[in-house]
Each structure stands twice: as structure tokens, then as C-alpha cells.
Amino acid sequence: MKTDQAELTFRLRCIGCGASPGSAGQNFRCADCGDLFEFVSSDLTCDPSELRALWLRRRASIGKTTTDALDQSGVWRFRELLPHIPEEHAISLREGNTPLYHLHRCARATGVANLYAKHQGMNPTASFKDTGMTFAVSSAHQAGFRWVACASTGNTSASMAAYAARGNMHSLVLIPEGKISWGKLSQSLDYGALTCQLRTDFDGCVRILSELVRQKPVYLLNSVNPYRIEGQKTAAIELLEQLNWEAPDHIIVPGGNLGNSSAIGKALLEMLELKLISRLPKLSIIQAQGANPFYRSVHEFGGAKLEPTTADTLATAIRIGNPASWKKALRVLRETGGEVEQVT
């Protein structure tokens, strides 16, 4: 990809044992200890002022016919902080570039000076999943996969199916019986995904899918995929750009499988190391009381372990009883001084 500044070099690292293989297996689990991978860079030394200026030029060019197609994306626009994927494999629907709203009345009601909402529902399939999916589906395309798959209660399936269709790939969705977002699922059906409803919950779908990808040439696109996390972290970069690189006091996100909070926290830590921001905001996670395994892990066990639960909440997108990325999210809480709470 054409860029005005050298890109960073990233490598995979296991969050458990620290192993650093050349590539991850199809289930994205460490062969040595079974934990998840993340992308890390040992050369976070880019000039922050040059990066800010480069990204601003790209943002200013959005909508112009002469603009590089990838500069139209609020994910690929920040590609200097992403692992390299060749431009010919990039699959984009102009995701990202979502608005930041100043909530004056809500701020008064809650007693804070300033309160903002970053509306990730303004992404192409109406959820933040698009920011991760553009990058992960592109990695599948680069690796030559024809089939991609996910377990989902709605948002992930809609996003995956849209990007798979855009990249002329086949997609498979495993959904739990009942308790899903039918409005979201309808998108995946419209985009041509093969959709299978299983007599189990979301976590059961994940177990079956993990076995499938070990046996067949199918690319896994749930948030255990570290490419998903890399794409999703750009929402935090874009947020800080919208705030003129002045870090807020607190960022609060809902927590289901905990990939999004992990991605946002990863971006914050990298931006601090790059000196794009001068201090870390707290990052806190809110779980539904009926799907609160991470809350219980922190408050009952000090984060030493996580006991899976049978999730039961009206909030279908976070009805997850065994979050895959809980260790990543725990690190984010500890490094930013954030909290995890539950609500009825």
C-alpha cells in the first residue's frame, strides 16, 4: 500500500506463554498453551506529528474522486498502525469514519461536564464489527481461503456475510436456537451466508465452529482472530483524532466476548507508547447481570480465573457466558485503572 511513512513491523505473540510463531493455526490458539494470540510491534517509534498530519490529509480527501480507495475507510486510513496486508487483498465497504456526538442533556443528567457517544452503529452493517471484519476478511483473502465462518447472535454474522460477499467468498454462520437478533440475521441471509441454527447457546456454537475449522479449510472470523482486534482498535484511534488527541478521562464500553474492549485498550496503550496521546484514559466495561462472567471473575476471584455461566439477557449482542478475550480485557482494566460493572 502506498504510504508517506514507513509501516511498523508486527508479529504474533501468545498472551499466555509468549510464544511467537510465524503464523497462527486455523483456530487462532497457541499450540503450546492454548491461549490467544495478539499482534505486537517492537518498533513503535513513528513520528507522532507526521502520523497525525498524514491521517488528517487522508480524512480531508474523503469523497474526492482522486482519493486512494483505502483512504475512504476509517480503518485502512490508519494502516501504518496495522499489520501489513497487500492492497490487492483489502476488502472495504468504507467502514469507520463514525460520528462523535456531544450529549449535552445526558451530561447534565449524569453530573459530568462533558459526555460523548461514538456512534459505531453508523458502520455499513450497523455495528462496530465492520471495523474488525474488513481487516480479518482481507487476511482470509490474502491467505487464499474460499470459506469464512463465525458463530453469532446477529452483528458478527451480518458483518462477516457482507464483507465475504464483497470479496467473492462463501460464508457460514452458526447461530444458537432462539434468543438472537433476527433483524441482524436477516442481513447475513440477504448477503448469501449459509446459516445453520443449532440446539445450543452461543458458546456451544463457538465450540462446534472451533472443531470445524480444525478439520476443514474454513477461516474463523470470531474475535479470537487477532486480525479482528487490529481492525477494531482503529475506532479508538479515530476517537482520539476526533478529540484532537486530548485523551478523555474515561471510555466506557459494553462487554460480551470482550474483543472490542481489548481492541480499544490495545490501541490506547500503543498510542501512548507512540506519544500520540500524553496520558491513558480509564477504560471500563459494563456487562449485563444475566451475562456477567467477567464481572464475577474480577469481583469474586480478583481476575485469577473465569467461571463460564449460562447467559440470559435481553441484550442479545452480549449474551455470552464464556468470553474468549477475558484475559486481554483484564490486562486493559489493570493497565488503564478501569472497572467492570454489571447492570440489570
Short mmCIF file of C-alpha atoms in Angstrom, two decimals:
data_model
loop_
_atom_site.label_atom_id
_atom_site.label_comp_id
_atom_site.label_asym_id
_atom_site.label_seq_id
_atom_site.Cartn_x
_atom_site.Cartn_y
_atom_site.Cartn_z
CA MET A 1 0.00 0.00 0.00
CA LYS A 2 1.21 3.46 -0.80
CA THR A 3 2.08 5.49 2.27
CA ASP A 4 4.02 8.60 3.18
CA GLN A 5 5.64 6.94 6.16
CA ALA A 6 7.19 3.53 6.85
CA GLU A 7 4.79 1.00 8.33
CA LEU A 8 5.53 -0.76 11.61
CA THR A 9 6.53 -4.42 11.67
CA PHE A 10 4.14 -6.67 13.60
CA ARG A 11 4.47 -10.25 14.79
CA LEU A 12 2.16 -12.70 16.55
CA ARG A 13 2.66 -13.40 20.26
CA CYS A 14 0.75 -15.69 22.61
CA ILE A 15 -0.75 -13.75 25.52
CA GLY A 16 -0.15 -16.75 27.80
CA CYS A 17 3.29 -18.24 27.24
CA GLY A 18 4.77 -15.57 24.97
CA ALA A 19 5.43 -17.93 22.04
CA SER A 20 5.86 -16.10 18.75
CA PRO A 21 5.10 -18.40 15.78
CA GLY A 22 5.38 -17.33 12.17
CA SER A 23 1.66 -17.95 11.72
CA ALA A 24 -1.36 -18.97 13.77
CA GLY A 25 -3.32 -22.20 13.39
CA GLN A 26 -6.84 -22.10 12.00
CA ASN A 27 -8.38 -21.88 15.48
CA PHE A 28 -6.04 -18.99 16.42
CA ARG A 29 -4.94 -20.75 19.62
CA CYS A 30 -1.37 -21.25 20.76
CA ALA A 31 -0.16 -24.80 20.07
CA ASP A 32 1.92 -24.71 23.28
CA CYS A 33 -0.56 -23.45 25.88
CA GLY A 34 -3.91 -22.98 24.12
CA ASP A 35 -4.17 -19.24 24.78
CA LEU A 36 -4.97 -16.47 22.28
CA PHE A 37 -2.59 -14.53 20.05
CA GLU A 38 -2.11 -10.80 19.68
CA PHE A 39 -0.09 -8.68 17.28
CA VAL A 40 2.83 -6.79 18.79
CA SER A 41 5.48 -4.50 17.36
CA SER A 42 8.94 -3.94 18.75
CA ASP A 43 9.49 -0.69 16.83
CA LEU A 44 6.73 1.69 17.89
CA THR A 45 8.90 4.69 17.03
CA CYS A 46 6.98 6.59 14.33
CA ASP A 47 6.95 10.38 14.44
CA PRO A 48 3.57 11.26 16.04
CA SER A 49 3.22 14.64 14.35
CA GLU A 50 3.87 13.11 10.92
CA LEU A 51 1.31 10.39 11.55
CA ARG A 52 -1.35 12.88 12.66
CA ALA A 53 -0.72 15.02 9.57
CA LEU A 54 -0.83 12.03 7.23
CA TRP A 55 -4.12 10.76 8.66
CA LEU A 56 -5.61 14.24 8.56
CA ARG A 57 -4.73 14.60 4.87
CA ARG A 58 -6.43 11.31 4.16
CA ARG A 59 -9.52 12.30 6.12
CA ALA A 60 -9.72 15.62 4.29
CA SER A 61 -9.67 13.81 0.95
CA ILE A 62 -12.67 11.57 1.69
CA GLY A 63 -15.27 11.87 -1.06
CA LYS A 64 -12.89 13.18 -3.71
CA THR A 65 -12.74 11.13 -6.88
CA THR A 66 -8.94 11.17 -6.94
CA THR A 67 -8.60 9.70 -3.45
CA ASP A 68 -6.99 6.30 -2.91
CA ALA A 69 -9.88 3.91 -2.29
CA LEU A 70 -8.46 2.74 1.03
CA ASP A 71 -8.18 6.30 2.31
CA GLN A 72 -12.00 6.39 2.25
CA SER A 73 -12.03 3.83 5.08
CA GLY A 74 -11.82 4.77 8.74
CA VAL A 75 -9.83 1.56 9.28
CA TRP A 76 -7.39 1.44 6.37
CA ARG A 77 -6.79 5.18 6.74
CA PHE A 78 -4.73 4.26 9.84
CA ARG A 79 -2.85 1.40 8.15
CA GLU A 80 0.56 2.49 9.49
CA LEU A 81 -0.52 1.02 12.85
CA LEU A 82 -1.83 -2.23 11.34
CA PRO A 83 -0.07 -5.43 10.23
CA HIS A 84 0.64 -5.30 6.52
CA ILE A 85 -1.92 -6.70 4.07
CA PRO A 86 -1.27 -6.03 0.35
CA GLU A 87 -3.70 -3.58 -1.22
CA GLU A 88 -4.96 -6.10 -3.76
CA HIS A 89 -6.35 -8.21 -0.91
CA ALA A 90 -8.01 -5.36 1.01
CA ILE A 91 -11.81 -5.68 1.16
CA SER A 92 -13.53 -2.50 2.29
CA LEU A 93 -17.05 -1.05 2.47
CA ARG A 94 -15.83 2.39 3.63
CA GLU A 95 -16.26 1.38 7.25
CA GLY A 96 -15.36 3.59 10.18
CA ASN A 97 -15.48 7.39 9.99
CA THR A 98 -18.33 7.23 12.50
CA PRO A 99 -19.61 10.40 14.23
CA LEU A 100 -18.88 11.54 17.75
CA TYR A 101 -21.91 13.16 19.40
CA HIS A 102 -21.75 15.62 22.28
CA LEU A 103 -24.57 14.60 24.63
CA HIS A 104 -25.38 17.81 26.48
CA ARG A 105 -28.58 16.70 28.22
CA CYS A 106 -27.18 13.30 29.19
CA ALA A 107 -24.11 15.02 30.63
CA ARG A 108 -26.30 17.24 32.81
CA ALA A 109 -28.38 14.26 33.92
CA THR A 110 -25.32 12.28 34.96
CA GLY A 111 -23.48 15.20 36.54
CA VAL A 112 -20.41 15.22 34.32
CA ALA A 113 -19.02 18.20 32.45
CA ASN A 114 -18.82 16.55 29.02
CA LEU A 115 -20.23 13.30 27.72
CA TYR A 116 -19.78 11.95 24.19
CA ALA A 117 -21.07 8.93 22.29
CA LYS A 118 -19.20 7.43 19.36
CA HIS A 119 -21.96 6.02 17.17
CA GLN A 120 -20.49 2.79 15.80
CA GLY A 121 -23.96 1.88 14.53
CA MET A 122 -23.18 4.17 11.59
CA ASN A 123 -20.94 1.48 10.09
CA PRO A 124 -22.11 -0.23 6.86
CA THR A 125 -23.89 -3.15 8.58
CA ALA A 126 -24.78 -1.06 11.64
CA SER A 127 -22.24 -2.27 14.19
CA PHE A 128 -18.61 -1.85 15.22
CA LYS A 129 -17.92 -5.38 13.93
CA ASP A 130 -17.30 -3.91 10.46
CA THR A 131 -14.07 -2.25 11.61
CA GLY A 132 -12.61 -5.62 12.55
CA MET A 133 -14.23 -7.61 9.77
CA THR A 134 -12.75 -5.54 6.93
CA PHE A 135 -9.27 -6.42 8.16
CA ALA A 136 -9.92 -10.06 9.11
CA VAL A 137 -11.74 -10.93 5.86
CA SER A 138 -8.88 -9.28 3.98
CA SER A 139 -6.43 -11.53 5.82
CA ALA A 140 -8.53 -14.56 4.80
CA HIS A 141 -8.48 -13.37 1.19
CA GLN A 142 -4.72 -12.92 1.34
CA ALA A 143 -4.33 -16.47 2.69
CA GLY A 144 -6.40 -17.88 -0.19
CA PHE A 145 -9.44 -19.08 1.76
CA ARG A 146 -12.74 -19.51 -0.10
CA TRP A 147 -14.87 -20.07 3.02
CA VAL A 148 -15.12 -17.92 6.15
CA ALA A 149 -17.25 -18.69 9.21
CA CYS A 150 -18.42 -17.35 12.55
CA ALA A 151 -20.70 -18.11 15.47
CA SER A 152 -23.04 -15.21 16.07
CA THR A 153 -26.18 -13.84 17.69
CA GLY A 154 -26.52 -11.22 14.95
CA ASN A 155 -23.96 -8.45 14.47
CA THR A 156 -20.95 -10.60 13.62
CA SER A 157 -22.88 -12.66 11.08
CA ALA A 158 -24.20 -9.56 9.31
CA SER A 159 -20.75 -8.06 9.08
CA MET A 160 -18.95 -11.21 8.01
CA ALA A 161 -21.52 -12.03 5.32
CA ALA A 162 -21.32 -8.52 3.87
CA TYR A 163 -17.54 -8.50 3.60
CA ALA A 164 -17.39 -12.08 2.34
CA ALA A 165 -19.85 -11.18 -0.42
CA ARG A 166 -17.80 -8.10 -1.26
CA GLY A 167 -14.69 -10.29 -1.57
CA ASN A 168 -16.50 -13.00 -3.60
CA MET A 169 -16.11 -15.54 -0.78
CA HIS A 170 -18.52 -18.04 0.79
CA SER A 171 -19.66 -17.58 4.40
CA LEU A 172 -21.03 -19.93 7.06
CA VAL A 173 -22.93 -18.71 10.14
CA LEU A 174 -23.69 -20.85 13.19
CA ILE A 175 -26.44 -19.36 15.37
CA PRO A 176 -27.91 -20.53 18.69
CA GLU A 177 -31.53 -21.63 18.79
CA GLY A 178 -33.71 -18.59 19.61
CA LYS A 179 -32.53 -15.51 21.51
CA ILE A 180 -30.84 -13.91 18.53
CA SER A 181 -31.29 -10.62 16.72
CA TRP A 182 -33.45 -11.53 13.72
CA GLY A 183 -33.03 -8.08 12.20
CA LYS A 184 -29.27 -8.59 12.15
CA LEU A 185 -29.51 -12.18 10.99
CA SER A 186 -31.63 -11.10 8.04
CA GLN A 187 -28.61 -9.20 6.72
CA SER A 188 -26.47 -12.32 6.64
CA LEU A 189 -29.22 -14.16 4.78
CA ASP A 190 -29.53 -11.30 2.28
CA TYR A 191 -25.77 -11.39 1.69
CA GLY A 192 -25.94 -15.12 0.90
CA ALA A 193 -24.46 -16.71 4.01
CA LEU A 194 -25.15 -20.39 4.67
CA THR A 195 -26.87 -20.14 8.06
CA CYS A 196 -27.27 -23.08 10.46
CA GLN A 197 -29.29 -22.89 13.67
CA LEU A 198 -28.01 -25.22 16.40
CA ARG A 199 -29.68 -26.51 19.56
CA THR A 200 -27.20 -24.84 21.85
CA ASP A 201 -26.18 -21.38 23.06
CA PHE A 202 -23.58 -19.02 21.58
CA ASP A 203 -20.74 -20.67 23.47
CA GLY A 204 -21.83 -24.08 22.16
CA CYS A 205 -21.77 -22.69 18.62
CA VAL A 206 -18.22 -21.48 19.22
CA ARG A 207 -17.11 -24.96 20.35
CA ILE A 208 -18.60 -26.62 17.27
CA LEU A 209 -17.11 -24.00 14.95
CA SER A 210 -13.66 -24.41 16.53
CA GLU A 211 -13.81 -28.12 15.74
CA LEU A 212 -14.97 -27.43 12.18
CA VAL A 213 -12.10 -25.09 11.34
CA ARG A 214 -9.58 -27.63 12.61
CA GLN A 215 -10.88 -30.17 10.10
CA LYS A 216 -11.81 -28.10 7.03
CA PRO A 217 -10.28 -25.20 5.04
CA VAL A 218 -12.55 -22.65 6.71
CA TYR A 219 -11.28 -19.34 8.10
CA LEU A 220 -12.52 -18.43 11.60
CA LEU A 221 -13.80 -14.86 11.97
CA ASN A 222 -14.88 -14.59 15.58
CA SER A 223 -12.98 -12.19 17.82
CA VAL A 224 -10.35 -14.80 18.77
CA ASN A 225 -8.93 -13.86 15.37
CA PRO A 226 -6.20 -11.26 16.10
CA TYR A 227 -6.81 -9.54 12.76
CA ARG A 228 -10.30 -8.68 14.01
CA ILE A 229 -8.78 -6.98 17.05
CA GLU A 230 -6.37 -4.98 14.91
CA GLY A 231 -9.17 -3.61 12.75
CA GLN A 232 -11.39 -2.83 15.73
CA LYS A 233 -8.65 -0.89 17.51
CA THR A 234 -8.88 1.83 14.85
CA ALA A 235 -12.15 3.03 16.43
CA ALA A 236 -10.09 4.26 19.38
CA ILE A 237 -7.52 5.91 17.11
CA GLU A 238 -10.32 7.68 15.24
CA LEU A 239 -11.94 8.71 18.53
CA LEU A 240 -8.75 10.38 19.75
CA GLU A 241 -8.31 12.09 16.41
CA GLN A 242 -11.85 13.48 16.76
CA LEU A 243 -10.91 14.76 20.23
CA ASN A 244 -7.81 16.47 18.79
CA TRP A 245 -5.61 13.89 20.54
CA GLU A 246 -6.74 15.02 24.02
CA ALA A 247 -7.46 11.79 25.89
CA PRO A 248 -10.82 11.70 27.72
CA ASP A 249 -10.94 10.80 31.38
CA HIS A 250 -12.98 7.66 30.83
CA ILE A 251 -14.08 5.38 27.98
CA ILE A 252 -16.97 3.02 28.72
CA VAL A 253 -17.98 0.06 26.54
CA PRO A 254 -20.39 -2.88 26.85
CA GLY A 255 -18.76 -6.28 27.24
CA GLY A 256 -19.79 -9.61 25.71
CA ASN A 257 -16.97 -11.67 24.22
CA LEU A 258 -14.64 -8.79 25.29
CA GLY A 259 -12.84 -8.47 21.98
CA ASN A 260 -13.91 -4.86 21.46
CA SER A 261 -12.77 -3.64 24.87
CA SER A 262 -9.49 -5.50 24.32
CA ALA A 263 -9.06 -3.80 20.94
CA ILE A 264 -9.79 -0.32 22.27
CA GLY A 265 -7.41 -0.83 25.18
CA LYS A 266 -4.67 -2.15 22.88
CA ALA A 267 -4.98 0.99 20.76
CA LEU A 268 -4.77 3.25 23.81
CA LEU A 269 -1.58 1.57 25.02
CA GLU A 270 0.01 1.76 21.57
CA MET A 271 -0.96 5.42 21.13
CA LEU A 272 0.61 6.25 24.49
CA GLU A 273 3.83 4.46 23.51
CA LEU A 274 3.87 6.32 20.19
CA LYS A 275 3.29 9.61 22.02
CA LEU A 276 0.12 10.26 20.03
CA ILE A 277 -1.53 10.85 23.42
CA SER A 278 0.08 12.04 26.63
CA ARG A 279 -1.96 10.01 29.14
CA LEU A 280 -4.16 6.95 29.34
CA PRO A 281 -7.91 7.27 29.88
CA LYS A 282 -9.60 4.71 32.11
CA LEU A 283 -11.37 2.02 30.14
CA SER A 284 -14.34 0.38 31.86
CA ILE A 285 -16.58 -2.48 30.79
CA ILE A 286 -20.28 -2.96 31.51
CA GLN A 287 -21.85 -6.43 31.49
CA ALA A 288 -25.48 -7.46 31.76
CA GLN A 289 -26.26 -9.03 35.13
CA GLY A 290 -27.54 -12.13 33.35
CA ALA A 291 -24.30 -12.49 31.36
CA ASN A 292 -21.64 -11.34 33.80
CA PRO A 293 -18.80 -13.90 33.93
CA PHE A 294 -16.10 -11.23 33.59
CA TYR A 295 -17.67 -9.09 36.32
CA ARG A 296 -17.71 -12.12 38.63
CA SER A 297 -14.14 -13.02 37.68
CA VAL A 298 -12.86 -9.59 38.73
CA HIS A 299 -15.04 -9.05 41.80
CA GLU A 300 -15.07 -12.59 43.20
CA PHE A 301 -11.73 -14.03 42.10
CA GLY A 302 -9.59 -10.95 41.53
CA GLY A 303 -9.24 -11.93 37.89
CA ALA A 304 -7.44 -15.18 38.80
CA LYS A 305 -9.95 -17.29 36.90
CA LEU A 306 -13.18 -17.05 34.92
CA GLU A 307 -16.10 -19.40 35.54
CA PRO A 308 -18.40 -19.70 32.49
CA THR A 309 -22.09 -19.04 33.07
CA THR A 310 -25.30 -19.73 31.18
CA ALA A 311 -26.03 -16.29 29.77
CA ASP A 312 -29.58 -14.91 29.95
CA THR A 313 -30.20 -11.29 28.97
CA LEU A 314 -32.35 -9.32 26.54
CA ALA A 315 -29.14 -7.75 25.21
CA THR A 316 -28.54 -10.36 22.51
CA ALA A 317 -25.21 -8.96 21.33
CA ILE A 318 -23.60 -9.55 24.73
CA ARG A 319 -25.43 -12.76 25.71
CA ILE A 320 -22.16 -14.63 26.14
CA GLY A 321 -21.31 -16.79 29.12
CA ASN A 322 -17.72 -17.71 28.32
CA PRO A 323 -15.93 -14.69 26.81
CA ALA A 324 -12.88 -15.69 24.80
CA SER A 325 -10.92 -12.45 25.28
CA TRP A 326 -11.29 -12.08 29.05
CA LYS A 327 -7.54 -12.22 29.74
CA LYS A 328 -6.89 -9.44 27.23
CA ALA A 329 -9.69 -7.37 28.76
CA LEU A 330 -8.33 -7.95 32.27
CA ARG A 331 -4.94 -6.57 31.21
CA VAL A 332 -6.67 -3.48 29.77
CA LEU A 333 -8.55 -2.85 33.02
CA ARG A 334 -5.40 -3.15 35.08
CA GLU A 335 -3.22 -1.00 32.83
CA THR A 336 -5.79 1.80 32.48
CA GLY A 337 -7.19 1.68 36.02
CA GLY A 338 -10.69 0.90 34.73
CA GLU A 339 -13.54 -1.11 36.25
CA VAL A 340 -16.03 -3.77 35.24
CA GLU A 341 -19.63 -3.35 36.42
CA GLN A 342 -22.95 -5.08 35.83
CA VAL A 343 -26.42 -3.71 35.18
CA THR A 344 -29.87 -5.30 35.34
#
